[in-house]
């Protein structure tokens, strides 16, 4: 399941002794750990994408970084502007997104189905990924995996500053002017050590995406043929972060506040012909366009300390995300707004979250156990206007979830470590959920480990699944307030090894297998012909993954190869029909190479990924057909040159060299109020980038 192993395996190589027997510092991870731990000693298989790798990619948000990973597909919704992570064939509802171990607030809840384009890479230290069910550690929604984004919280200098400007074309378009073309990104980071104990940082990021017309004709177009607008609509993001950290002795505290504002414009393809009533038969052309505005606040307080011998780690967070929309009538020939409606909120989520863990009760290196709690109080509402589901009806909800979890870590000997765990989750809406896990790490040699991981998790139903109500003369699509949480488990085996050759080559490789099983899958199914649908706990889902990778490193050269085969079995029941349940397999492969010219420090980085054809059964109303999503190739090439005593970096390159935009897709059901187009928009094509960074 080594989705991002091709990007991180060098960290295992760096864990070896070098030629003069000096230890090189290992990568440290925190996801799923009692305390920060070296990646080699982690009980879980944690994949890391570090700051240098992110820099080499010239990526600007988390979605762009994870697009390079195997078995992680970023699925964009060009209508809403959101892009979510699909892991092992399961969508964003099954993936837990964290920032510094805290789940991120989204439109309809906490941690799941998060728009990854709203997570900028400004001030990011690394991204940690664990695939498989992590319900004991991270609770609801951690069925397919966990993505943990770790931010910077220290600096070595008294004062540090980094500022950058990045310009990108969008396929064949680029211009600076208002409502122009391309992407324009600026960011600024300032860090200041007030004294030996206090650290302050501020960061600012602006990302202006001007949209991509594609098969459409832009917002100025007023022919009445439904070709107005954009394939990828424009959006403009600002995010600001501030952090204050205090460290002294065994105690560390930090408070962080983050603010995001995103404006997303939807240009309606439908054009109306409006008489001017000027007595001369004059007419104009208008469209009812929509503007979406999202505001998100994240407040987080973290404390790490010792109570005697007991280690305590506590997180407290208050978060709010409010997504509003406003319709307006746009006079296309006059380039002016004729009328503008009042802004209305349709997704509003407020969350108080706390997580605490106590460990090191016995002060023993041989045996330790951890007690933890987690509480989530979500207060919000949804009026699913974007889905044409609830109309303007507002569904309010308050959900309180409380969980206790326990695990023990037993170093049986110098080679074998075991960790069993269990969690009991209590909710005021759903029945109690019990999850469990068992992980093991066996050290086969100084540079080789075998890991076995078993874990379960659950997923609570979403707003739409519970409350959807879309009924008219042609449709009857309803949610189901009586839905049960989905339940699933995964089991995996992971073997990795690294060594050095006499020619000073450092080689790391791994072989991995992961099986996942999800019961009580919630699906929108036909309960009455021709068009009556309802969400039910009726289906099953299984995923089987085999992957391997090998990394080579010598001096300034790093070369990585990776490949995986993912098989998926879906059981779907629709009226009297049941779909076939045989596994359909998908091949993915990737390679990357980085090389640095020693004299000039010029850095070359090449990334390649192949996603093979994907097959799945889809309902045709009376049975099931085998649908297909086409294959595609992705390649990026970036060159970075330090300048003026390394205070400046200039990066130039090409992303999406093969100019991929959309792929054929007949593997989507045309049910309810949505109609399958047979095509999936994945990217907006080839782009050229230039970035200038200043730092001291």
XYZ file of C-alpha atoms in Angstrom:
696
model
C 0.000 0.000 0.000
C 2.915 2.081 -0.543
C 1.152 5.000 -2.110
C 3.794 7.531 -1.282
C 6.696 5.224 -0.520
C 8.378 6.135 -3.766
C 8.715 9.661 -2.406
C 9.952 8.747 1.070
C 11.964 5.562 1.030
C 15.175 7.540 1.004
C 14.375 8.328 4.634
C 14.900 4.651 5.440
C 18.189 4.773 3.592
C 19.260 7.779 5.616
C 18.704 5.729 8.764
C 21.783 3.634 8.003
C 25.355 4.185 9.150
C 27.428 6.016 6.590
C 30.878 4.997 5.412
C 32.592 6.342 8.537
C 30.048 4.707 10.859
C 28.328 7.915 11.905
C 24.563 7.729 12.371
C 22.523 10.054 10.221
C 19.414 11.456 11.869
C 16.301 9.482 10.974
C 12.966 10.910 9.872
C 10.698 11.441 12.876
C 6.946 10.758 12.676
C 4.046 11.389 15.044
C 1.033 9.756 13.365
C -0.156 6.815 15.473
C 2.770 7.163 17.925
C 2.875 7.517 21.724
C 5.638 10.099 21.322
C 7.545 11.388 18.267
C 9.353 8.337 16.921
C 11.903 7.542 14.245
C 10.251 6.153 11.140
C 12.298 2.968 11.353
C 10.992 2.186 14.861
C 7.365 3.132 14.190
C 4.885 0.333 14.860
C 2.881 1.518 11.824
C 3.953 1.849 8.233
C 4.069 5.636 7.962
C 4.857 7.253 4.631
C 6.476 10.688 4.747
C 6.691 13.436 2.143
C 9.171 15.917 3.578
C 9.709 19.612 2.972
C 12.496 19.106 0.430
C 10.373 16.744 -1.649
C 7.485 19.217 -1.582
C 9.846 21.976 -2.680
C 11.152 19.849 -5.562
C 7.578 19.354 -6.828
C 6.828 23.106 -6.875
C 3.443 22.134 -5.428
C 1.193 24.769 -3.842
C -1.442 22.695 -2.025
C -1.828 19.223 -0.525
C -3.864 17.932 -3.483
C -0.948 18.545 -5.873
C 1.509 16.668 -3.649
C -0.694 13.599 -3.197
C -1.407 13.428 -6.930
C 2.141 12.044 -7.249
C 1.321 9.102 -4.949
C 0.233 5.628 -5.962
C -3.188 4.439 -4.773
C -4.233 7.982 -3.880
C -6.441 9.589 -6.515
C -7.415 13.231 -6.083
C -10.981 13.539 -7.369
C -11.945 17.105 -8.282
C -15.505 18.430 -8.452
C -15.396 21.264 -10.968
C -18.890 22.433 -9.947
C -18.055 22.980 -6.268
C -14.317 23.580 -6.642
C -13.488 20.884 -4.072
C -10.891 18.136 -4.509
C -10.853 15.163 -2.131
C -8.610 12.126 -1.613
C -9.660 8.703 -2.856
C -7.664 5.878 -1.198
C -8.011 2.224 -2.208
C -11.090 3.148 -4.261
C -12.887 4.763 -1.291
C -13.766 8.457 -1.490
C -12.980 11.317 0.873
C -15.633 10.257 3.410
C -13.341 7.353 4.343
C -10.085 9.332 4.698
C -9.258 11.287 7.880
C -7.449 14.573 7.214
C -5.478 16.031 10.136
C -3.369 19.130 10.737
C -0.929 18.533 13.587
C -2.954 15.505 14.714
C -6.237 17.513 14.809
C -9.041 16.632 12.322
C -9.827 19.528 9.969
C -13.332 21.006 9.850
C -15.153 20.618 6.526
C -18.564 21.434 5.113
C -20.414 18.647 6.885
C -18.218 17.510 9.734
C -14.754 16.958 11.097
C -11.836 15.358 9.301
C -13.583 13.623 6.382
C -14.275 14.677 2.785
C -11.960 17.669 3.159
C -11.132 19.849 0.155
C -7.358 19.404 -0.169
C -6.966 22.494 -2.374
C -7.914 24.555 0.707
C -4.802 23.232 2.498
C -1.836 25.276 1.304
C 1.761 24.129 1.700
C 2.885 27.404 3.196
C 4.788 26.669 6.439
C 4.444 22.862 6.043
C 7.199 20.658 7.476
C 6.018 17.305 6.122
C 2.981 15.166 5.275
C 2.518 11.742 6.903
C 0.267 9.085 5.379
C -0.936 5.815 6.890
C -3.167 3.617 4.741
C -5.592 1.169 6.283
C -8.167 1.371 9.084
C -7.041 3.531 12.036
C -10.264 3.606 14.050
C -8.626 3.022 17.452
C -6.300 6.018 17.148
C -8.420 8.401 15.075
C -12.051 7.306 15.323
C -14.850 8.057 12.879
C -13.944 8.177 9.187
C -10.433 6.700 9.455
C -11.460 3.637 7.419
C -9.205 3.923 4.370
C -6.401 5.854 5.998
C -5.082 8.996 7.651
C -3.288 11.998 6.130
C -1.545 14.110 8.775
C -0.142 17.522 7.775
C 2.621 18.666 10.121
C 3.389 22.389 10.307
C 6.645 24.091 11.338
C 6.858 25.128 14.987
C 10.486 26.199 15.388
C 13.400 27.830 13.624
C 17.140 27.689 14.225
C 17.787 31.410 13.594
C 16.766 34.358 15.741
C 14.780 35.746 12.804
C 13.780 33.809 9.696
C 11.944 35.028 6.627
C 10.823 33.310 3.463
C 8.866 34.935 0.653
C 7.992 33.527 -2.742
C 6.084 34.327 -5.899
C 4.944 31.528 -8.206
C 3.361 32.007 -11.627
C 1.748 29.222 -13.644
C 0.068 29.022 -17.001
C -3.158 27.043 -17.213
C -2.759 24.930 -20.314
C -2.232 27.497 -23.096
C -3.395 30.549 -21.132
C -1.581 33.072 -18.974
C -2.011 36.766 -18.188
C -1.753 39.071 -15.153
C -4.817 41.211 -15.757
C -8.120 40.999 -13.891
C -10.203 38.032 -15.041
C -7.175 36.914 -16.971
C -5.652 33.442 -17.181
C -3.267 31.287 -15.207
C -2.474 30.869 -11.490
C -0.779 33.479 -9.332
C 0.562 32.432 -5.907
C 2.335 34.545 -3.299
C 3.344 33.591 0.224
C 5.274 34.995 3.153
C 6.596 33.333 6.335
C 8.200 35.091 9.286
C 9.626 33.309 12.341
C 11.053 34.956 15.440
C 12.637 33.418 18.538
C 11.698 35.927 21.239
C 14.009 34.129 23.685
C 15.179 30.588 24.412
C 11.654 29.523 25.341
C 9.276 31.522 23.117
C 8.828 31.232 19.360
C 6.423 33.230 17.183
C 5.568 32.695 13.524
C 3.257 34.350 11.021
C 2.448 33.178 7.521
C 0.344 34.432 4.628
C -0.623 32.709 1.387
C -2.611 33.896 -1.657
C -3.617 31.557 -4.479
C -5.515 33.064 -7.413
C -6.712 30.527 -9.996
C -8.250 32.321 -12.963
C -10.125 29.298 -14.291
C -9.853 27.156 -17.393
C -12.370 27.453 -20.207
C -11.621 24.093 -21.806
C -14.621 23.078 -23.926
C -16.529 26.180 -22.780
C -16.315 29.732 -24.148
C -15.797 31.845 -21.028
C -17.988 34.260 -19.090
C -18.253 36.810 -21.964
C -19.959 34.347 -24.308
C -23.705 34.849 -24.836
C -24.775 32.435 -27.551
C -27.673 30.296 -26.295
C -26.054 26.882 -26.835
C -25.028 26.045 -23.223
C -21.352 26.635 -23.998
C -20.854 29.645 -21.752
C -18.590 29.372 -18.712
C -15.611 27.243 -17.686
C -14.662 23.589 -17.387
C -12.722 24.662 -14.255
C -14.276 27.687 -12.577
C -12.132 30.487 -11.092
C -11.387 30.650 -7.387
C -9.349 32.921 -5.163
C -7.923 31.866 -1.775
C -6.318 33.692 1.133
C -5.060 31.970 4.258
C -3.275 33.407 7.295
C -1.673 31.505 10.181
C -0.129 32.613 13.461
C 1.607 30.446 16.079
C 3.033 31.076 19.531
C 5.067 28.275 21.140
C 6.551 27.998 24.614
C 9.049 25.286 25.569
C 10.868 24.743 28.810
C 12.114 21.534 30.355
C 9.552 18.760 29.886
C 6.730 21.119 28.950
C 5.798 22.433 25.527
C 2.757 24.577 24.720
C 1.590 26.110 21.499
C -1.428 28.066 20.321
C -2.202 28.358 16.634
C -4.903 30.285 14.814
C -5.663 29.885 11.103
C -8.020 31.772 8.828
C -9.046 30.814 5.273
C -11.183 32.752 2.824
C -12.091 31.286 -0.556
C -14.194 32.838 -3.288
C -15.403 30.457 -5.987
C -17.298 31.685 -9.067
C -19.765 29.559 -11.007
C -20.631 30.921 -14.449
C -23.918 29.525 -15.656
C -23.874 27.950 -19.140
C -27.561 28.837 -19.590
C -28.081 32.243 -21.251
C -31.429 34.088 -21.260
C -32.607 36.592 -23.892
C -34.050 39.657 -22.136
C -35.926 42.467 -23.947
C -34.727 45.965 -23.055
C -38.219 47.496 -23.466
C -36.606 50.513 -25.066
C -39.229 50.892 -27.796
C -36.689 49.897 -30.415
C -36.829 46.144 -29.959
C -33.486 46.027 -28.227
C -32.419 42.929 -26.312
C -29.616 41.882 -24.021
C -28.414 38.525 -22.763
C -28.115 37.528 -19.125
C -27.130 34.567 -16.978
C -27.925 33.751 -13.381
C -24.432 33.224 -11.990
C -23.447 32.213 -8.475
C -20.665 33.240 -6.126
C -19.566 30.894 -3.319
C -17.676 32.219 -0.302
C -16.064 29.979 2.305
C -14.628 31.143 5.613
C -12.795 28.792 7.961
C -11.345 29.494 11.402
C -9.187 26.960 13.241
C -8.068 27.580 16.821
C -5.774 24.957 18.331
C -4.070 24.674 21.704
C -1.573 21.877 22.352
C 0.168 20.882 25.564
C 2.854 18.251 26.059
C 4.179 17.740 29.573
C 5.061 15.198 32.254
C 2.975 14.532 35.344
C 5.584 12.751 37.389
C 6.656 9.938 35.048
C 3.404 10.092 33.051
C 3.533 11.734 29.654
C 0.486 13.846 28.794
C -0.401 15.074 25.317
C -3.507 17.233 25.029
C -5.125 18.937 22.048
C -8.017 21.386 22.210
C -9.571 22.930 19.141
C -12.481 25.148 18.163
C -13.186 25.307 14.436
C -15.810 26.874 12.213
C -16.402 26.615 8.483
C -19.197 28.592 6.843
C -19.925 28.239 3.126
C -22.284 30.819 1.626
C -23.653 31.488 -1.824
C -25.099 34.505 -3.581
C -26.904 34.522 -6.930
C -26.729 37.479 -9.275
C -27.981 38.361 -12.745
C -25.078 39.162 -15.027
C -25.620 41.261 -18.158
C -23.122 39.645 -20.486
C -22.837 42.231 -23.329
C -22.645 45.099 -20.809
C -20.221 43.237 -18.491
C -22.225 44.372 -15.478
C -24.257 42.944 -12.599
C -27.928 43.892 -12.879
C -29.218 42.462 -9.595
C -27.566 40.673 -6.697
C -29.269 38.511 -4.074
C -28.437 38.424 -0.399
C -25.733 35.960 0.690
C -27.169 32.794 2.214
C -25.320 30.179 4.233
C -25.917 26.568 3.229
C -23.116 24.715 5.021
C -22.200 25.918 8.493
C -20.227 23.693 10.851
C -18.941 24.601 14.318
C -16.851 22.037 16.184
C -15.296 21.816 19.607
C -12.783 18.986 19.644
C -10.426 17.649 22.284
C -8.070 14.708 22.366
C -5.875 13.668 25.262
C -3.404 10.820 25.768
C -1.580 9.575 28.867
C 1.364 7.179 28.583
C 4.583 6.000 30.301
C 2.726 4.871 33.429
C 5.369 2.236 34.220
C 8.413 4.230 33.099
C 9.653 1.108 31.328
C 11.306 0.639 27.967
C 9.944 -2.902 27.838
C 6.229 -2.304 28.380
C 4.019 0.784 28.194
C 0.357 1.495 27.759
C -1.629 4.517 26.714
C -5.026 5.796 27.836
C -6.823 8.322 25.717
C -10.044 10.195 25.244
C -11.571 12.053 22.332
C -14.650 14.247 22.218
C -16.283 15.955 19.275
C -19.226 18.325 19.629
C -20.448 19.309 16.159
C -23.142 21.950 15.786
C -24.243 22.957 12.332
C -26.724 22.871 9.540
C -26.941 22.101 5.853
C -29.221 23.288 3.089
C -27.921 21.257 0.176
C -28.718 23.755 -2.559
C -25.596 22.800 -4.469
C -26.902 19.246 -4.760
C -30.472 20.332 -5.536
C -31.344 18.057 -2.669
C -33.012 19.802 0.216
C -34.065 22.911 -1.636
C -33.883 25.775 0.850
C -34.858 23.576 3.791
C -32.257 23.758 6.541
C -31.411 20.620 8.467
C -29.870 21.443 11.824
C -27.936 18.959 13.882
C -25.964 18.683 17.062
C -23.904 15.554 17.427
C -21.825 14.783 20.471
C -19.383 11.901 20.266
C -17.173 10.748 23.107
C -14.604 7.963 22.971
C -12.101 6.271 25.235
C -9.274 4.249 23.789
C -6.478 2.159 25.221
C -3.447 0.475 23.749
C -0.343 -1.225 25.057
C 3.119 -1.420 23.533
C 5.199 -4.431 24.513
C 8.801 -4.796 23.414
C 8.898 -8.555 23.765
C 12.616 -8.557 22.998
C 15.070 -6.552 20.946
C 13.412 -7.725 17.743
C 9.648 -8.003 18.369
C 7.193 -5.242 19.367
C 3.438 -5.753 19.790
C 0.681 -3.186 20.177
C -2.971 -4.218 20.810
C -5.624 -1.506 21.111
C -9.348 -0.892 21.537
C -11.766 2.073 21.373
C -15.328 2.539 22.578
C -17.191 5.445 20.945
C -20.451 6.816 22.351
C -22.766 9.046 20.308
C -26.065 10.771 21.036
C -27.340 9.811 17.560
C -25.892 6.395 16.761
C -25.349 3.129 18.587
C -22.070 2.589 20.443
C -19.143 1.700 18.185
C -16.313 -0.628 19.204
C -13.032 -0.709 17.279
C -9.885 -2.744 17.869
C -6.407 -3.187 16.472
C -3.275 -5.317 16.723
C 0.049 -4.241 15.271
C 3.439 -5.907 15.310
C 6.943 -4.996 14.175
C 9.677 -7.607 13.842
C 13.235 -6.439 13.316
C 14.769 -9.025 11.015
C 18.116 -7.203 10.945
C 19.618 -3.813 11.733
C 18.215 -2.427 8.469
C 15.122 -4.575 7.896
C 11.621 -4.687 9.411
C 8.461 -6.698 8.918
C 5.218 -5.102 10.087
C 1.809 -6.688 10.491
C -1.164 -4.382 11.123
C -4.814 -5.219 11.788
C -7.353 -2.515 12.574
C -11.038 -1.668 12.368
C -12.932 1.606 11.964
C -16.423 2.964 11.421
C -17.945 5.797 9.384
C -20.993 7.758 10.487
C -23.519 8.735 7.758
C -23.259 12.212 6.216
C -25.855 14.997 6.048
C -26.848 14.017 2.528
C -27.225 10.317 3.368
C -29.366 11.096 6.416
C -31.514 13.986 5.212
C -31.538 14.236 1.406
C -35.086 14.953 0.160
C -35.531 15.667 -3.547
C -39.033 14.870 -4.761
C -40.824 16.176 -7.847
C -42.743 14.747 -10.800
C -39.600 13.135 -12.240
C -37.548 12.217 -9.160
C -37.890 10.772 -5.713
C -34.507 10.744 -3.942
C -34.501 10.473 -0.166
C -32.045 10.131 2.669
C -32.564 7.790 5.569
C -32.381 9.037 9.203
C -32.283 5.392 10.369
C -28.968 4.564 8.711
C -26.357 2.706 10.747
C -22.645 3.565 10.688
C -20.542 1.632 8.217
C -18.020 -0.802 9.672
C -14.800 -2.109 8.236
C -11.367 -3.496 8.913
C -8.012 -3.864 7.195
C -5.062 -6.205 7.580
C -1.640 -5.548 6.098
C 1.891 -6.926 5.879
C 4.833 -4.649 5.089
C 8.490 -5.575 4.618
C 11.227 -3.023 4.061
C 14.999 -3.283 3.912
C 17.902 -0.980 3.102
C 21.630 -1.492 2.642
C 24.759 0.066 1.180
C 26.971 -1.360 -1.562
C 30.720 -1.178 -1.957
C 30.251 1.466 -4.658
C 28.619 3.785 -2.095
C 25.141 3.142 -3.497
C 22.377 3.168 -0.891
C 19.412 0.988 -1.795
C 16.020 0.663 -0.091
C 13.144 -1.551 -1.159
C 9.833 -2.805 0.207
C 7.071 -5.323 -0.505
C 3.578 -4.701 0.825
C 0.104 -6.242 0.909
C -3.123 -4.779 2.304
C -6.676 -6.159 2.454
C -9.722 -4.070 3.377
C -13.335 -5.115 3.992
C -16.242 -2.690 4.534
C -19.684 -3.866 5.677
C -23.061 -2.067 5.701
C -21.954 0.216 2.870
C -24.321 3.130 2.425
C -25.478 3.475 -1.173
C -28.241 5.285 -3.043
C -30.284 2.383 -4.437
C -33.442 1.962 -6.484
C -36.340 0.904 -4.296
C -39.056 1.419 -6.916
C -38.959 1.805 -10.682
C -38.495 4.020 -12.529
C -36.971 6.750 -10.346
C -37.427 6.208 -6.610
C -34.128 6.073 -4.711
C -33.138 5.855 -1.072
C -29.925 5.544 0.945
C -29.636 2.119 2.577
C -27.039 0.061 4.483
C -27.016 -2.652 1.882
C -23.725 -3.105 0.092
C -20.271 -4.529 0.770
C -16.814 -3.459 -0.410
C -13.462 -5.255 -0.520
C -10.070 -4.010 -1.623
C -6.847 -5.967 -2.128
C -3.543 -4.197 -2.734
C -0.056 -5.453 -3.609
C 2.785 -2.970 -4.066
C 6.549 -2.759 -4.275
C 9.162 -0.069 -4.629
C 12.907 0.317 -4.816
C 15.023 3.440 -4.274
C 18.633 4.070 -5.309
C 20.805 6.865 -3.950
C 24.375 7.845 -4.630
C 25.845 11.241 -3.823
C 23.514 13.822 -5.415
C 21.442 11.306 -7.399
C 18.203 9.655 -6.225
C 16.104 7.340 -8.408
C 12.848 5.668 -7.317
C 10.600 3.048 -8.907
C 7.209 1.957 -7.573
C 4.297 -0.178 -8.735
C 1.023 -1.479 -7.351
C -1.939 -3.659 -8.260
C -5.245 -2.842 -6.559
C -8.228 -5.189 -6.824
C -11.712 -4.020 -5.816
C -14.866 -6.054 -5.278
C -18.215 -4.253 -4.837
C -21.467 -5.927 -3.934
C -24.430 -3.797 -5.011
C -28.063 -4.736 -4.498
C -30.697 -2.883 -6.512
C -34.302 -4.117 -6.349
C -34.074 -7.804 -7.283
C -30.656 -7.448 -8.943
C -27.289 -8.144 -7.315
C -24.057 -7.139 -9.001
C -21.195 -9.560 -9.675
C -18.619 -9.499 -6.878
C -15.459 -10.571 -8.712
C -12.346 -8.433 -8.188
C -11.440 -5.916 -10.867
C -7.761 -4.962 -10.865
C -6.063 -1.657 -11.542
C -2.332 -1.235 -12.253
C -0.372 1.843 -11.222
C 3.320 2.579 -11.654
C 5.593 5.489 -10.997
C 9.149 6.740 -11.109
C 11.013 9.799 -9.931
C 14.553 11.065 -10.228
C 16.378 13.974 -8.633
C 19.914 15.088 -9.382
C 21.941 17.999 -8.047
C 24.943 19.506 -9.822
C 27.522 19.705 -7.053
C 29.342 22.777 -8.347
C 26.305 24.959 -9.135
C 23.800 23.234 -6.783
C 21.282 23.070 -9.629
C 18.489 20.652 -8.730
C 16.683 18.602 -11.408
C 13.490 16.749 -10.445
C 11.389 14.460 -12.664
C 8.150 12.751 -11.569
C 6.124 10.185 -13.521
C 2.932 8.301 -12.696
C 0.806 5.879 -14.693
C -2.778 5.097 -13.647
C -4.179 2.065 -15.435
C -7.715 1.427 -16.614
C -10.214 0.979 -13.789
C -13.314 -1.223 -14.124
C -16.455 -1.409 -12.005
C -20.027 -2.604 -12.365
C -22.742 0.039 -12.736
C -26.511 -0.328 -12.661
C -28.442 0.083 -15.897
C -31.855 -0.125 -14.195
C -32.472 -3.783 -14.964
C -29.024 -5.251 -14.330
C -25.336 -4.361 -14.206
C -22.898 -3.373 -16.936
C -19.110 -3.268 -16.674
C -18.069 0.381 -16.811
C -14.533 1.621 -17.387
C -12.448 4.639 -16.471
C -9.608 5.219 -18.911
C -5.895 5.115 -18.147
C -3.577 8.139 -18.210
C 0.071 9.182 -17.777
C 1.335 12.124 -15.708
C 4.806 13.693 -15.766
C 6.332 16.823 -14.175
C 9.813 18.276 -14.615
C 11.186 21.014 -12.327
C 14.625 22.716 -12.247
C 15.707 24.763 -9.206
C 18.754 27.042 -9.119
C 20.033 28.735 -5.917
C 21.249 32.294 -6.456
C 23.150 34.996 -4.579
C 24.678 33.015 -1.702
C 21.648 30.705 -1.594
C 19.330 33.474 -0.441
C 17.301 33.185 -3.642
C 15.898 30.089 -5.369
C 14.615 30.182 -8.936
C 12.465 27.243 -10.061
C 11.106 26.682 -13.561
C 9.403 23.665 -15.047
C 6.524 21.934 -16.748
C 3.657 20.137 -15.012
C 1.422 17.565 -16.686
C 3.770 17.219 -19.646
C 1.400 14.795 -21.420
C -1.388 17.426 -21.315
C -3.989 15.254 -19.580
C -7.350 16.952 -19.054
C -10.172 14.430 -18.903
C -10.556 10.671 -19.282
C -13.464 8.600 -20.505
C -15.523 7.239 -17.623
C -18.516 4.924 -18.005
C -18.087 3.619 -14.444
C -20.477 6.168 -12.891
C -24.140 5.464 -12.214
C -26.741 7.845 -13.660
C -29.105 7.790 -10.716
C -31.109 10.273 -8.724
C -30.638 13.877 -9.788
C -27.175 13.408 -11.312
C -26.484 12.417 -14.894
C -23.276 10.741 -15.970
C -21.498 12.494 -18.852
C -19.183 9.568 -19.603
C -16.153 11.811 -18.960
C -14.243 12.732 -15.790
C -12.349 16.030 -15.618
C -9.166 15.277 -13.670
C -6.734 18.031 -14.691
C -6.675 21.193 -16.759
C -3.751 20.196 -18.940
C -0.098 21.147 -19.309
C 1.162 24.161 -17.384
C 4.456 26.036 -17.226
C 5.657 27.350 -13.870
C 8.190 29.827 -12.530
C 8.859 30.461 -8.842
C 11.216 32.893 -7.135
C 11.922 32.416 -3.416
C 13.861 34.670 -1.054
C 14.901 33.497 2.398
C 17.275 34.294 5.224
